[in-house]
Coordinates of C-alpha atoms in Angstrom, one line a residue:
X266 CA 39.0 58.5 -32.3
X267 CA 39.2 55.1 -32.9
X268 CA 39.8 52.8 -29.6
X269 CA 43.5 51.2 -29.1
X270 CA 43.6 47.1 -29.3
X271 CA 45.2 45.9 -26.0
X272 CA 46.9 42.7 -25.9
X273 CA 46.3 39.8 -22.9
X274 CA 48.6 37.7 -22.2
X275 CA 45.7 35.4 -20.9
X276 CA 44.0 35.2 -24.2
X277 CA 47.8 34.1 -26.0
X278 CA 48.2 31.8 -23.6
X279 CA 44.6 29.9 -24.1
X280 CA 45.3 29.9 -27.6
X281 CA 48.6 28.5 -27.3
X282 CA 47.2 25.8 -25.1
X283 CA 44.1 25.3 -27.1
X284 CA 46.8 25.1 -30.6
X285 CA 48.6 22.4 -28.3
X286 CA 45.7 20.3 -27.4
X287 CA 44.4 20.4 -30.9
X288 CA 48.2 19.3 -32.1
X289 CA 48.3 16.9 -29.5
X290 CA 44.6 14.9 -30.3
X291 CA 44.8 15.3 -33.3
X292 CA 45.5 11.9 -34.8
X293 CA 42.8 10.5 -32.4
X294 CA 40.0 13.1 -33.6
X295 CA 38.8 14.3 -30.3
X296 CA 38.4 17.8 -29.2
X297 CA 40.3 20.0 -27.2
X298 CA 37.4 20.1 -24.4
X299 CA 37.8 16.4 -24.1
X300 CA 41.4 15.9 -24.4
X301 CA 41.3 18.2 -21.1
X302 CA 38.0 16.5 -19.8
X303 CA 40.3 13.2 -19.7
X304 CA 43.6 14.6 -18.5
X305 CA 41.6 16.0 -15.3
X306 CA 39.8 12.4 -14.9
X307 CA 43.0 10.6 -15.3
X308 CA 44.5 13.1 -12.7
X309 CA 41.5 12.2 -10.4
X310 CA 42.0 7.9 -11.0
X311 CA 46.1 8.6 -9.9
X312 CA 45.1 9.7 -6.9
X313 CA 42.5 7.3 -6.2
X314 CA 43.6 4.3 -7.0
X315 CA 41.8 0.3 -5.9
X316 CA 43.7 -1.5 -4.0
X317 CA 44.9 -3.6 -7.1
X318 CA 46.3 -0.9 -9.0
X319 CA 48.3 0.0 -5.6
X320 CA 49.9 -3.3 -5.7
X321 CA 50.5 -3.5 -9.1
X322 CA 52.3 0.3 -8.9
X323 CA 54.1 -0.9 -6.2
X324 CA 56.1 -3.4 -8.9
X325 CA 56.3 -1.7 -11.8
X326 CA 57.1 1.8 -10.5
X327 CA 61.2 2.9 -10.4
X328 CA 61.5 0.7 -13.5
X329 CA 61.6 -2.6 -10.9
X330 CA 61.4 -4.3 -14.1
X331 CA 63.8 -2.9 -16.1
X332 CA 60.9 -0.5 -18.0
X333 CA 59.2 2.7 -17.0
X334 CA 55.4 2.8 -16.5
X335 CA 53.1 5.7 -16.3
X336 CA 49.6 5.2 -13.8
X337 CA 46.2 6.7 -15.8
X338 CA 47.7 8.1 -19.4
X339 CA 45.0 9.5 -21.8
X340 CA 45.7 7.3 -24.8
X341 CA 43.3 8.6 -27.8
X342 CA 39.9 8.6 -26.1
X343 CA 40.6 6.4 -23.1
X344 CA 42.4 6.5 -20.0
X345 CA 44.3 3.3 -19.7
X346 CA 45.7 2.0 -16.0
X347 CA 49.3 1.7 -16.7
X348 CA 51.5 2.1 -19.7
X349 CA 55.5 1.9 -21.1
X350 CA 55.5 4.4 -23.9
X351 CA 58.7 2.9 -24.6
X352 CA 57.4 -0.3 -25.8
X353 CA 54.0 0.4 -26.8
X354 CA 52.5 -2.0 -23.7
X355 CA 49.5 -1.1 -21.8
X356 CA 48.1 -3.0 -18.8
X357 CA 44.8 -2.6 -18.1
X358 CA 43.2 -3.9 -14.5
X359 CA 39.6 -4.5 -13.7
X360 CA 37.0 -7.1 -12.5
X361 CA 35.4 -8.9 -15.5
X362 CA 31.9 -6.8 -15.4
X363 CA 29.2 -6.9 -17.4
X364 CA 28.4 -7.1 -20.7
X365 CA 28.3 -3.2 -21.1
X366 CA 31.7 -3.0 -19.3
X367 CA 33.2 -5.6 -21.5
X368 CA 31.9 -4.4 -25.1
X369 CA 33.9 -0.8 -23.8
X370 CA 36.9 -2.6 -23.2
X371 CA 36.8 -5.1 -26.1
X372 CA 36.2 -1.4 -28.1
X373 CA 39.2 0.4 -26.3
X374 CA 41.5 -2.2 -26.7
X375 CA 40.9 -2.9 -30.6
X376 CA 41.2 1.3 -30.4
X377 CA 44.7 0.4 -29.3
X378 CA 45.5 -2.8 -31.5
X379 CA 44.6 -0.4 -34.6
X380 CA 47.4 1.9 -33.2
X381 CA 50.3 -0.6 -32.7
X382 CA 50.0 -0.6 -28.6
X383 CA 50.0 -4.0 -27.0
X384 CA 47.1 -4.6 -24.1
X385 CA 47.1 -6.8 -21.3
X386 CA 44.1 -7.1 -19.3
X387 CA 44.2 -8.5 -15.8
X388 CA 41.3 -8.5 -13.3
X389 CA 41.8 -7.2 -9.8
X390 CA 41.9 -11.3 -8.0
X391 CA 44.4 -11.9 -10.4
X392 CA 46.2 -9.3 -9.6
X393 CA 46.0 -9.6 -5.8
X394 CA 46.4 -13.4 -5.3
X395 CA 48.9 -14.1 -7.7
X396 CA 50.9 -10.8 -8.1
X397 CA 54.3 -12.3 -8.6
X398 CA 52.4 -14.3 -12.1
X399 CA 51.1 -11.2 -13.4
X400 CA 54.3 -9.1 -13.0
X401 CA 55.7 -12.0 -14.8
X402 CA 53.7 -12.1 -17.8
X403 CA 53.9 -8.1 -17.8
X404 CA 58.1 -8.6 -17.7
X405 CA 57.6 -11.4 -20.4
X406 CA 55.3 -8.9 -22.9
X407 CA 57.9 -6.2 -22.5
X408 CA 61.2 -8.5 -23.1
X409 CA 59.1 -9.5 -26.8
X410 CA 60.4 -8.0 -30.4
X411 CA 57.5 -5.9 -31.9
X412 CA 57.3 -4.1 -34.8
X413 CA 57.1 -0.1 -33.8
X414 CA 54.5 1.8 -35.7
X415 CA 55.2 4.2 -37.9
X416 CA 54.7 7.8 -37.0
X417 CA 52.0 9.6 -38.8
X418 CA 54.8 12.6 -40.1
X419 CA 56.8 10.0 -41.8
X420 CA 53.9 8.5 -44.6
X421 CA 56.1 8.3 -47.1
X422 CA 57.2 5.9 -48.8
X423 CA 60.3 3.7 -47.5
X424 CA 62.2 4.3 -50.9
X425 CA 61.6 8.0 -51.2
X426 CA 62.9 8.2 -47.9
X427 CA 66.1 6.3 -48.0
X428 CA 66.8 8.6 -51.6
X429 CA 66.2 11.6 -49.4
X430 CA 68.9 10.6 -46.5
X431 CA 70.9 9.5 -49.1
X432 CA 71.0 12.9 -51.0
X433 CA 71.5 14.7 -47.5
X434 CA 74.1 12.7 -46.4
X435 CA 76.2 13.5 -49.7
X436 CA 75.8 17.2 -49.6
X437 CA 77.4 17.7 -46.3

């Protein structure tokens, strides 16, 4: 007598959320494990904030300006400070470093660039003597035209796509 497969819910469920997280970092080629490895570290930096990422939540939280931000979102590989999906800005805060510190954020932000999101860096004393500046330059970036990037599922070809709404829009 052969012995009867038995079905877990708890092994579905991982493989639905491992399917997810692979869908999800996919474009950015990172694994599953780290895709979760940064969603708990960004989870840890939101409730541990420095003191200049406090006062810089406290003006850009309840769309104050006129734009919704997110604090710590795993963007590809990195966790970045503050961003508005909406508008493809990220604001990044931090003291100027060293040189390691720097060639990590010079490599995260062209990461970024290569995407079609905008950075702004802004070092903590910027951002704690002269808040009411930096808020300003942050409302300034988001109030700019940009070109939104395509999205990977649409590669083709502008033409071909314009003939294929076109045809759709006849049938019906």
């Amino acid at each position: 007598m052969t012995a009867r497969k038995k079905l877990s819910l708890g092994n579905v469920a991982t493989r639905s959320e491992e399917r997810e997280a692979a869908d999800a970092t996919k474009a950015w080629n990172i694994s599953p494990a780290r895709a979760a490895q940064l969603k708990q570290d960004a989870r840890d930096m939101r409730r541990n904030p420095t003191e200049a990422q406090k006062v810089l939540w406290q003006r850009l939280s309840d769309k104050q300006i006129g734009y919704t931000f997110n604090r710590e979102v795993v963007m590809g590989s990195a966790i970045v400070d503050f961003a508005c999906k909406t508008r493809w800005l990220v604001v990044e805060t931090g003291g100027k470093g060293d040189a390691s510190q720097a060639a990590i954020a010079a490599l995260s932000d062209r990461k970024l660039t290569d995407v079609g999101v905008r950075v702004m860096r802004f070092s903590d004393d910027e951002i704690l003597t002269d808040t009411d500046r930096v808020v300003g330059a942050i409302k300034a970036e988001l109030e700019k035209p940009f070109e939104r990037p395509q999205l990977a599922g649409s590669a083709k070809p502008k033409p071909e796509r314009e003939r294929e709404q076109r045809f759709h829009r006849s049938r019906y």
